[in-house]
PDB file of C-alpha atoms in Angstrom:
ATOM      1  CA  MET E   1     -55.793   9.604  50.597  1.00  0.00           C
ATOM      2  CA  GLU E   2     -55.012   5.939  51.104  1.00  0.00           C
ATOM      3  CA  LYS E   3     -51.930   5.171  49.096  1.00  0.00           C
ATOM      4  CA  PHE E   4     -48.590   6.959  49.585  1.00  0.00           C
ATOM      5  CA  GLY E   5     -45.368   6.619  47.749  1.00  0.00           C
ATOM      6  CA  ILE E   6     -42.237   7.595  49.547  1.00  0.00           C
ATOM      7  CA  ILE E   7     -39.040   9.016  47.999  1.00  0.00           C
ATOM      8  CA  THR E   8     -36.189   9.976  50.199  1.00  0.00           C
ATOM      9  CA  ASN E   9     -32.896  11.652  49.710  1.00  0.00           C
ATOM     10  CA  ALA E  10     -30.786   9.424  52.067  1.00  0.00           C
ATOM     11  CA  ASP E  11     -28.065  12.001  52.412  1.00  0.00           C
ATOM     12  CA  LYS E  12     -30.671  14.466  53.777  1.00  0.00           C
ATOM     13  CA  ASP E  13     -32.383  12.083  56.072  1.00  0.00           C
ATOM     14  CA  GLN E  14     -29.749  10.923  58.306  1.00  0.00           C
ATOM     15  CA  ASN E  15     -30.473   7.418  59.716  1.00  0.00           C
ATOM     16  CA  MET E  16     -33.872   7.595  57.928  1.00  0.00           C
ATOM     17  CA  SER E  17     -35.488   8.972  61.097  1.00  0.00           C
ATOM     18  CA  VAL E  18     -38.081  11.202  59.343  1.00  0.00           C
ATOM     19  CA  THR E  19     -38.821   8.461  56.803  1.00  0.00           C
ATOM     20  CA  ARG E  20     -39.361   5.974  59.507  1.00  0.00           C
ATOM     21  CA  THR E  21     -41.685   8.288  61.405  1.00  0.00           C
ATOM     22  CA  ILE E  22     -43.778   8.610  58.299  1.00  0.00           C
ATOM     23  CA  GLU E  23     -43.986   4.911  57.698  1.00  0.00           C
ATOM     24  CA  ALA E  24     -44.989   4.305  61.277  1.00  0.00           C
ATOM     25  CA  TYR E  25     -47.681   6.823  61.156  1.00  0.00           C
ATOM     26  CA  LEU E  26     -49.083   5.590  57.933  1.00  0.00           C
ATOM     27  CA  GLU E  27     -49.063   1.959  59.312  1.00  0.00           C
ATOM     28  CA  LYS E  28     -50.823   3.172  62.516  1.00  0.00           C
ATOM     29  CA  HIS E  29     -53.576   4.614  60.272  1.00  0.00           C
ATOM     30  CA  ASN E  30     -53.758   1.572  58.122  1.00  0.00           C
ATOM     31  CA  LYS E  31     -52.531   3.333  54.887  1.00  0.00           C
ATOM     32  CA  VAL E  32     -50.720   1.794  51.984  1.00  0.00           C
ATOM     33  CA  TRP E  33     -47.210   2.984  51.293  1.00  0.00           C
ATOM     34  CA  THR E  34     -44.332   1.887  49.123  1.00  0.00           C
ATOM     35  CA  LYS E  35     -40.898   2.890  48.161  1.00  0.00           C
ATOM     36  CA  ASP E  36     -41.061   0.905  45.026  1.00  0.00           C
ATOM     37  CA  TRP E  37     -41.155   3.214  41.894  1.00  0.00           C
ATOM     38  CA  GLN E  38     -42.853   0.542  39.869  1.00  0.00           C
ATOM     39  CA  HIS E  39     -45.933   1.167  42.028  1.00  0.00           C
ATOM     40  CA  PHE E  40     -45.758   4.849  42.171  1.00  0.00           C
ATOM     41  CA  LYS E  41     -48.314   5.468  39.387  1.00  0.00           C
ATOM     42  CA  GLU E  42     -50.878   3.673  41.509  1.00  0.00           C
ATOM     43  CA  MET E  43     -50.395   5.946  44.555  1.00  0.00           C
ATOM     44  CA  ASP E  44     -52.560   8.921  45.486  1.00  0.00           C
ATOM     45  CA  VAL E  45     -49.534  11.046  46.342  1.00  0.00           C
ATOM     46  CA  LEU E  46     -45.737  10.906  46.294  1.00  0.00           C
ATOM     47  CA  LEU E  47     -43.997  12.260  49.386  1.00  0.00           C
ATOM     48  CA  VAL E  48     -40.676  13.554  48.505  1.00  0.00           C
ATOM     49  CA  LEU E  49     -38.198  14.018  51.421  1.00  0.00           C
ATOM     50  CA  GLY E  50     -35.064  16.136  50.701  1.00  0.00           C
ATOM     51  CA  GLY E  51     -34.323  19.476  49.161  1.00  0.00           C
ATOM     52  CA  ASP E  52     -35.615  21.293  46.149  1.00  0.00           C
ATOM     53  CA  GLY E  53     -33.099  19.380  43.990  1.00  0.00           C
ATOM     54  CA  THR E  54     -34.608  16.089  45.123  1.00  0.00           C
ATOM     55  CA  PHE E  55     -38.102  17.512  44.424  1.00  0.00           C
ATOM     56  CA  ILE E  56     -37.220  18.658  40.930  1.00  0.00           C
ATOM     57  CA  GLN E  57     -35.481  15.379  40.015  1.00  0.00           C
ATOM     58  CA  THR E  58     -38.561  13.351  41.107  1.00  0.00           C
ATOM     59  CA  ALA E  59     -40.881  15.710  39.257  1.00  0.00           C
ATOM     60  CA  ARG E  60     -39.018  15.246  36.100  1.00  0.00           C
ATOM     61  CA  GLN E  61     -38.796  11.561  36.452  1.00  0.00           C
ATOM     62  CA  TYR E  62     -42.430  10.877  37.485  1.00  0.00           C
ATOM     63  CA  VAL E  63     -44.442  13.619  35.876  1.00  0.00           C
ATOM     64  CA  LYS E  64     -45.650  11.101  33.385  1.00  0.00           C
ATOM     65  CA  PHE E  65     -47.598   9.255  36.117  1.00  0.00           C
ATOM     66  CA  GLY E  66     -49.764  12.286  36.842  1.00  0.00           C
ATOM     67  CA  VAL E  67     -49.495  11.704  40.628  1.00  0.00           C
ATOM     68  CA  PRO E  68     -49.387  14.856  42.765  1.00  0.00           C
ATOM     69  CA  LEU E  69     -46.206  15.479  44.837  1.00  0.00           C
ATOM     70  CA  LEU E  70     -45.729  16.879  48.462  1.00  0.00           C
ATOM     71  CA  GLY E  71     -42.220  17.989  49.235  1.00  0.00           C
ATOM     72  CA  ILE E  72     -40.929  17.699  52.824  1.00  0.00           C
ATOM     73  CA  ASN E  73     -37.950  19.916  53.356  1.00  0.00           C
ATOM     74  CA  LEU E  74     -34.810  18.364  54.680  1.00  0.00           C
ATOM     75  CA  GLY E  75     -32.570  20.937  53.031  1.00  0.00           C
ATOM     76  CA  THR E  76     -32.047  24.587  53.596  1.00  0.00           C
ATOM     77  CA  LEU E  77     -34.285  27.179  51.819  1.00  0.00           C
ATOM     78  CA  GLY E  78     -36.722  24.810  50.075  1.00  0.00           C
ATOM     79  CA  PHE E  79     -39.265  26.805  48.073  1.00  0.00           C
ATOM     80  CA  LEU E  80     -40.683  23.550  46.475  1.00  0.00           C
ATOM     81  CA  THR E  81     -40.430  21.441  49.540  1.00  0.00           C
ATOM     82  CA  ALA E  82     -42.957  23.576  51.479  1.00  0.00           C
ATOM     83  CA  VAL E  83     -43.453  21.237  54.465  1.00  0.00           C
ATOM     84  CA  GLU E  84     -40.719  21.428  57.234  1.00  0.00           C
ATOM     85  CA  LYS E  85     -39.820  18.211  58.886  1.00  0.00           C
ATOM     86  CA  ASP E  86     -41.173  19.225  62.240  1.00  0.00           C
ATOM     87  CA  HIS E  87     -44.616  19.602  60.581  1.00  0.00           C
ATOM     88  CA  VAL E  88     -44.733  16.389  58.705  1.00  0.00           C
ATOM     89  CA  ILE E  89     -47.376  14.663  61.039  1.00  0.00           C
ATOM     90  CA  ARG E  90     -49.728  17.691  60.626  1.00  0.00           C
ATOM     91  CA  ALA E  91     -49.156  17.550  56.799  1.00  0.00           C
ATOM     92  CA  LEU E  92     -50.148  13.817  56.796  1.00  0.00           C
ATOM     93  CA  ASP E  93     -53.284  14.574  58.815  1.00  0.00           C
ATOM     94  CA  CYS E  94     -54.248  17.095  56.330  1.00  0.00           C
ATOM     95  CA  LEU E  95     -53.757  14.604  53.462  1.00  0.00           C
ATOM     96  CA  MET E  96     -55.825  11.940  55.160  1.00  0.00           C
ATOM     97  CA  ALA E  97     -58.641  14.562  55.862  1.00  0.00           C
ATOM     98  CA  GLY E  98     -58.588  15.839  52.302  1.00  0.00           C
ATOM     99  CA  ASP E  99     -57.580  19.268  53.575  1.00  0.00           C
ATOM    100  CA  TYR E 100     -55.421  20.267  50.598  1.00  0.00           C
ATOM    101  CA  GLU E 101     -55.516  21.453  47.060  1.00  0.00           C
ATOM    102  CA  VAL E 102     -53.592  20.179  43.955  1.00  0.00           C
ATOM    103  CA  GLU E 103     -51.845  22.887  41.966  1.00  0.00           C
ATOM    104  CA  SER E 104     -50.957  22.345  38.179  1.00  0.00           C
ATOM    105  CA  ARG E 105     -47.619  23.819  37.367  1.00  0.00           C
ATOM    106  CA  MET E 106     -46.228  24.371  33.873  1.00  0.00           C
ATOM    107  CA  MET E 107     -42.989  22.936  32.577  1.00  0.00           C
ATOM    108  CA  LEU E 108     -40.737  23.882  29.730  1.00  0.00           C
ATOM    109  CA  THR E 109     -39.287  21.764  26.950  1.00  0.00           C
ATOM    110  CA  GLY E 110     -35.958  22.860  25.386  1.00  0.00           C
ATOM    111  CA  ARG E 111     -34.640  21.693  22.019  1.00  0.00           C
ATOM    112  CA  VAL E 112     -31.015  22.132  20.878  1.00  0.00           C
ATOM    113  CA  ILE E 113     -30.643  22.722  17.254  1.00  0.00           C
ATOM    114  CA  HIS E 114     -27.180  22.278  15.653  1.00  0.00           C
ATOM    115  CA  LYS E 115     -26.703  22.946  11.972  1.00  0.00           C
ATOM    116  CA  GLY E 116     -30.522  22.682  11.461  1.00  0.00           C
ATOM    117  CA  GLN E 117     -30.846  19.339  13.297  1.00  0.00           C
ATOM    118  CA  THR E 118     -32.185  18.699  16.742  1.00  0.00           C
ATOM    119  CA  ILE E 119     -29.477  17.042  18.758  1.00  0.00           C
ATOM    120  CA  ALA E 120     -31.027  17.031  22.183  1.00  0.00           C
ATOM    121  CA  GLU E 121     -34.318  17.692  24.022  1.00  0.00           C
ATOM    122  CA  ALA E 122     -35.253  17.824  27.544  1.00  0.00           C
ATOM    123  CA  GLY E 123     -37.969  19.103  29.954  1.00  0.00           C
ATOM    124  CA  ALA E 124     -37.500  21.481  32.959  1.00  0.00           C
ATOM    125  CA  VAL E 125     -39.608  22.197  36.004  1.00  0.00           C
ATOM    126  CA  ASN E 126     -37.562  25.394  37.103  1.00  0.00           C
ATOM    127  CA  ASP E 127     -35.411  26.642  34.208  1.00  0.00           C
ATOM    128  CA  VAL E 128     -33.381  26.293  31.010  1.00  0.00           C
ATOM    129  CA  ILE E 129     -30.118  28.080  31.365  1.00  0.00           C
ATOM    130  CA  ILE E 130     -27.707  28.926  28.620  1.00  0.00           C
ATOM    131  CA  ASN E 131     -24.426  30.159  30.054  1.00  0.00           C
ATOM    132  CA  ARG E 132     -20.786  30.629  29.027  1.00  0.00           C
ATOM    133  CA  THR E 133     -18.018  27.987  29.577  1.00  0.00           C
ATOM    134  CA  GLY E 134     -14.342  27.621  29.232  1.00  0.00           C
ATOM    135  CA  PHE E 135     -12.353  30.810  28.663  1.00  0.00           C
ATOM    136  CA  SER E 136     -15.187  32.842  27.400  1.00  0.00           C
ATOM    137  CA  ARG E 137     -15.534  36.101  29.355  1.00  0.00           C
ATOM    138  CA  LEU E 138     -18.946  37.002  27.960  1.00  0.00           C
ATOM    139  CA  VAL E 139     -21.003  35.233  25.375  1.00  0.00           C
ATOM    140  CA  GLU E 140     -23.227  36.743  22.702  1.00  0.00           C
ATOM    141  CA  LEU E 141     -26.847  35.544  23.024  1.00  0.00           C
ATOM    142  CA  LYS E 142     -29.476  36.535  20.462  1.00  0.00           C
ATOM    143  CA  LEU E 143     -33.024  36.436  22.068  1.00  0.00           C
ATOM    144  CA  TRP E 144     -36.132  35.626  19.907  1.00  0.00           C
ATOM    145  CA  VAL E 145     -39.650  35.495  21.093  1.00  0.00           C
ATOM    146  CA  SER E 146     -42.080  33.810  18.618  1.00  0.00           C
ATOM    147  CA  GLN E 147     -39.737  34.495  15.569  1.00  0.00           C
ATOM    148  CA  SER E 148     -39.308  38.205  16.545  1.00  0.00           C
ATOM    149  CA  LEU E 149     -35.743  39.384  17.661  1.00  0.00           C
ATOM    150  CA  VAL E 150     -35.998  40.943  21.126  1.00  0.00           C
ATOM    151  CA  ASP E 151     -32.447  41.690  21.986  1.00  0.00           C
ATOM    152  CA  ILE E 152     -28.736  40.610  21.766  1.00  0.00           C
ATOM    153  CA  TYR E 153     -27.042  40.249  25.072  1.00  0.00           C
ATOM    154  CA  ALA E 154     -23.371  40.164  25.827  1.00  0.00           C
ATOM    155  CA  ALA E 155     -23.633  38.347  29.176  1.00  0.00           C
ATOM    156  CA  ASP E 156     -22.629  35.401  31.193  1.00  0.00           C
ATOM    157  CA  GLY E 157     -25.792  33.742  30.088  1.00  0.00           C
ATOM    158  CA  VAL E 158     -29.502  33.877  30.248  1.00  0.00           C
ATOM    159  CA  ILE E 159     -32.228  32.107  32.263  1.00  0.00           C
ATOM    160  CA  VAL E 160     -35.490  31.030  30.845  1.00  0.00           C
ATOM    161  CA  SER E 161     -37.732  30.201  33.735  1.00  0.00           C
ATOM    162  CA  THR E 162     -41.157  28.901  34.648  1.00  0.00           C
ATOM    163  CA  PRO E 163     -43.084  30.703  37.350  1.00  0.00           C
ATOM    164  CA  THR E 164     -42.154  27.772  39.651  1.00  0.00           C
ATOM    165  CA  GLY E 165     -38.548  28.500  39.018  1.00  0.00           C
ATOM    166  CA  SER E 166     -38.883  32.271  39.401  1.00  0.00           C
ATOM    167  CA  THR E 167     -37.769  31.812  43.043  1.00  0.00           C
ATOM    168  CA  GLY E 168     -34.596  30.000  42.022  1.00  0.00           C
ATOM    169  CA  TYR E 169     -31.669  31.184  39.940  1.00  0.00           C
ATOM    170  CA  ASN E 170     -33.912  33.616  38.271  1.00  0.00           C
ATOM    171  CA  LEU E 171     -34.489  35.450  41.651  1.00  0.00           C
ATOM    172  CA  SER E 172     -30.776  35.393  42.423  1.00  0.00           C
ATOM    173  CA  ALA E 173     -30.052  37.115  39.012  1.00  0.00           C
ATOM    174  CA  GLY E 174     -32.527  39.944  39.772  1.00  0.00           C
ATOM    175  CA  GLY E 175     -35.506  38.526  37.836  1.00  0.00           C
ATOM    176  CA  PRO E 176     -39.080  38.851  39.007  1.00  0.00           C
ATOM    177  CA  ILE E 177     -41.002  36.497  41.410  1.00  0.00           C
ATOM    178  CA  VAL E 178     -44.132  35.254  39.650  1.00  0.00           C
ATOM    179  CA  TYR E 179     -47.153  33.422  41.139  1.00  0.00           C
ATOM    180  CA  PRO E 180     -46.398  29.767  40.457  1.00  0.00           C
ATOM    181  CA  GLU E 181     -49.822  28.918  38.759  1.00  0.00           C
ATOM    182  CA  ASN E 182     -49.435  31.717  36.198  1.00  0.00           C
ATOM    183  CA  ASP E 183     -48.932  30.634  32.545  1.00  0.00           C
ATOM    184  CA  VAL E 184     -45.882  32.693  31.478  1.00  0.00           C
ATOM    185  CA  ILE E 185     -42.296  32.352  30.692  1.00  0.00           C
ATOM    186  CA  ILE E 186     -39.653  34.581  32.354  1.00  0.00           C
ATOM    187  CA  VAL E 187     -36.341  35.408  30.612  1.00  0.00           C
ATOM    188  CA  THR E 188     -33.556  36.956  32.661  1.00  0.00           C
ATOM    189  CA  PRO E 189     -30.141  37.778  31.542  1.00  0.00           C
ATOM    190  CA  ILE E 190     -27.157  36.794  33.799  1.00  0.00           C
ATOM    191  CA  CYS E 191     -24.671  39.652  34.451  1.00  0.00           C
ATOM    192  CA  PRO E 192     -25.376  41.433  31.185  1.00  0.00           C
ATOM    193  CA  HIS E 193     -22.839  43.931  29.832  1.00  0.00           C
ATOM    194  CA  SER E 194     -25.459  46.620  29.594  1.00  0.00           C
ATOM    195  CA  LEU E 195     -27.483  48.827  31.853  1.00  0.00           C
ATOM    196  CA  THR E 196     -30.638  48.481  29.928  1.00  0.00           C
ATOM    197  CA  ALA E 197     -30.844  44.708  29.765  1.00  0.00           C
ATOM    198  CA  ARG E 198     -33.697  43.538  31.923  1.00  0.00           C
ATOM    199  CA  SER E 199     -35.857  40.497  32.515  1.00  0.00           C
ATOM    200  CA  ILE E 200     -38.943  40.079  30.210  1.00  0.00           C
ATOM    201  CA  VAL E 201     -42.177  38.028  30.813  1.00  0.00           C
ATOM    202  CA  VAL E 202     -43.852  36.510  27.896  1.00  0.00           C
ATOM    203  CA  SER E 203     -47.116  34.409  27.447  1.00  0.00           C
ATOM    204  CA  GLY E 204     -46.729  30.659  27.935  1.00  0.00           C
ATOM    205  CA  SER E 205     -48.164  30.291  24.523  1.00  0.00           C
ATOM    206  CA  GLN E 206     -45.129  31.896  22.967  1.00  0.00           C
ATOM    207  CA  SER E 207     -41.938  30.374  22.017  1.00  0.00           C
ATOM    208  CA  VAL E 208     -38.384  31.566  23.179  1.00  0.00           C
ATOM    209  CA  ALA E 209     -35.186  30.946  21.265  1.00  0.00           C
ATOM    210  CA  VAL E 210     -31.541  31.779  22.247  1.00  0.00           C
ATOM    211  CA  GLU E 211     -28.914  31.639  19.588  1.00  0.00           C
ATOM    212  CA  ILE E 212     -25.252  31.570  20.366  1.00  0.00           C
ATOM    213  CA  GLY E 213     -23.581  34.505  18.438  1.00  0.00           C
ATOM    214  CA  ARG E 214     -19.972  35.117  17.673  1.00  0.00           C
ATOM    215  CA  ARG E 215     -18.166  37.917  19.592  1.00  0.00           C
ATOM    216  CA  ARG E 216     -14.667  37.027  18.069  1.00  0.00           C
ATOM    217  CA  LYS E 217     -14.317  36.335  14.390  1.00  0.00           C
ATOM    218  CA  THR E 218     -11.498  33.793  14.986  1.00  0.00           C
ATOM    219  CA  GLN E 219     -12.810  31.858  18.050  1.00  0.00           C
ATOM    220  CA  GLN E 220     -15.755  29.628  18.498  1.00  0.00           C
ATOM    221  CA  GLU E 221     -17.925  30.574  21.419  1.00  0.00           C
ATOM    222  CA  GLU E 222     -18.237  28.116  24.331  1.00  0.00           C
ATOM    223  CA  ALA E 223     -21.446  27.711  26.094  1.00  0.00           C
ATOM    224  CA  MET E 224     -23.719  25.083  27.612  1.00  0.00           C
ATOM    225  CA  VAL E 225     -27.394  24.663  28.244  1.00  0.00           C
ATOM    226  CA  THR E 226     -28.646  22.987  31.418  1.00  0.00           C
ATOM    227  CA  TYR E 227     -32.194  21.720  32.355  1.00  0.00           C
ATOM    228  CA  ASP E 228     -32.866  22.348  36.045  1.00  0.00           C
ATOM    229  CA  GLY E 229     -29.200  22.105  36.678  1.00  0.00           C
ATOM    230  CA  GLN E 230     -29.430  18.184  36.058  1.00  0.00           C
ATOM    231  CA  THR E 231     -29.006  17.748  32.326  1.00  0.00           C
ATOM    232  CA  ALA E 232     -26.454  19.580  30.249  1.00  0.00           C
ATOM    233  CA  VAL E 233     -25.506  19.897  26.589  1.00  0.00           C
ATOM    234  CA  ARG E 234     -22.474  21.798  25.141  1.00  0.00           C
ATOM    235  CA  LEU E 235     -23.155  24.463  22.551  1.00  0.00           C
ATOM    236  CA  GLU E 236     -21.131  26.059  19.806  1.00  0.00           C
ATOM    237  CA  THR E 237     -21.419  29.342  17.742  1.00  0.00           C
ATOM    238  CA  SER E 238     -24.758  29.449  15.834  1.00  0.00           C
ATOM    239  CA  ASP E 239     -26.318  26.738  17.974  1.00  0.00           C
ATOM    240  CA  ARG E 240     -29.992  27.571  18.942  1.00  0.00           C
ATOM    241  CA  VAL E 241     -31.954  26.486  21.955  1.00  0.00           C
ATOM    242  CA  GLU E 242     -35.630  26.624  21.254  1.00  0.00           C
ATOM    243  CA  ILE E 243     -37.841  26.646  24.419  1.00  0.00           C
ATOM    244  CA  VAL E 244     -41.800  26.199  24.653  1.00  0.00           C
ATOM    245  CA  ARG E 245     -44.199  25.352  27.229  1.00  0.00           C
ATOM    246  CA  SER E 246     -44.260  21.546  27.811  1.00  0.00           C
ATOM    247  CA  ALA E 247     -47.375  19.442  27.288  1.00  0.00           C
ATOM    248  CA  GLU E 248     -46.748  17.833  30.579  1.00  0.00           C
ATOM    249  CA  ARG E 249     -47.574  19.578  34.009  1.00  0.00           C
ATOM    250  CA  VAL E 250     -46.398  18.994  37.390  1.00  0.00           C
ATOM    251  CA  LYS E 251     -49.055  18.272  40.117  1.00  0.00           C
ATOM    252  CA  MET E 252     -48.142  19.711  43.501  1.00  0.00           C
ATOM    253  CA  ILE E 253     -50.058  19.505  46.579  1.00  0.00           C
ATOM    254  CA  ARG E 254     -50.655  22.699  48.787  1.00  0.00           C
ATOM    255  CA  LEU E 255     -52.091  22.394  52.288  1.00  0.00           C
ATOM    256  CA  LYS E 256     -55.134  24.551  52.766  1.00  0.00           C
ATOM    257  CA  ASP E 257     -53.656  26.439  55.688  1.00  0.00           C
ATOM    258  CA  SER E 258     -50.634  27.695  53.789  1.00  0.00           C
ATOM    259  CA  ASN E 259     -50.258  29.806  50.553  1.00  0.00           C
ATOM    260  CA  PHE E 260     -47.480  30.813  48.193  1.00  0.00           C
ATOM    261  CA  TYR E 261     -47.196  34.382  49.744  1.00  0.00           C
ATOM    262  CA  GLU E 262     -46.851  33.116  53.333  1.00  0.00           C
ATOM    263  CA  ILE E 263     -44.055  30.486  52.132  1.00  0.00           C
ATOM    264  CA  LEU E 264     -42.403  33.264  50.307  1.00  0.00           C
ATOM    265  CA  ARG E 265     -42.369  35.486  53.267  1.00  0.00           C
ATOM    266  CA  ASN E 266     -41.149  32.896  55.565  1.00  0.00           C
ATOM    267  CA  LYS E 267     -38.415  31.605  53.191  1.00  0.00           C
ATOM    268  CA  LEU E 268     -37.063  35.140  52.578  1.00  0.00           C
ATOM    269  CA  GLY E 269     -37.053  35.881  56.264  1.00  0.00           C
ATOM    270  CA  ASN E 270     -39.428  38.891  56.197  1.00  0.00           C
ATOM    271  CA  VAL E 271     -41.441  37.752  59.250  1.00  0.00           C
TER     272      VAL E 271
END
């Protein structure tokens, strides 16, 4: 690799010390680097310094460029930012030597249907979450997979996740961990009012729809859909969120001396 884009969360990189270390190392090796987003599409890689939130925001914003991303963890857990800041020089050496692989990760697209009309649409790297708001104690959620009714939840909400997002909120809600390059969609209810409600995993070629039901005849249900926790749309009774595999895919770099299961083991503390 010869050309490097650098994206830094300044709140995470105090005094920009890690960023400056990277810049100096690239200059020492006569590599091109830029922080100007207008030139990102010309780069061989985008180095993303921050936490998983920074990585997801960058992926959503620049996925259209088709440039692979490498996350450098300046946060806490960091499943997506797999390179720890103490190993950044080794990671740069691997990139320069071609000692890496590029993974292709699926995304989701979610449309909000209100009274038969699409009122919002957005993409997600991790998940699309429909959850209760306001004074609603529980919300009724009708789950459909490819036009077939699967279940009706009385719950705090439901998470529709990519394999990449399976280690996020989905994991905290008791959902399964899925290998990130699989082509599936994971659906996990949040605190369901039932002992039998469980996560389901469906093919990435299928569609998932969640409809807001009415638990009280005289009261509109209050709910919200969020995309990666960064974009939100309010929902009402009978609104429907239709979720499919996106046409866009995120390219992520994995260094050859690491793998998903090693990262998983280290991040979960089972070492």
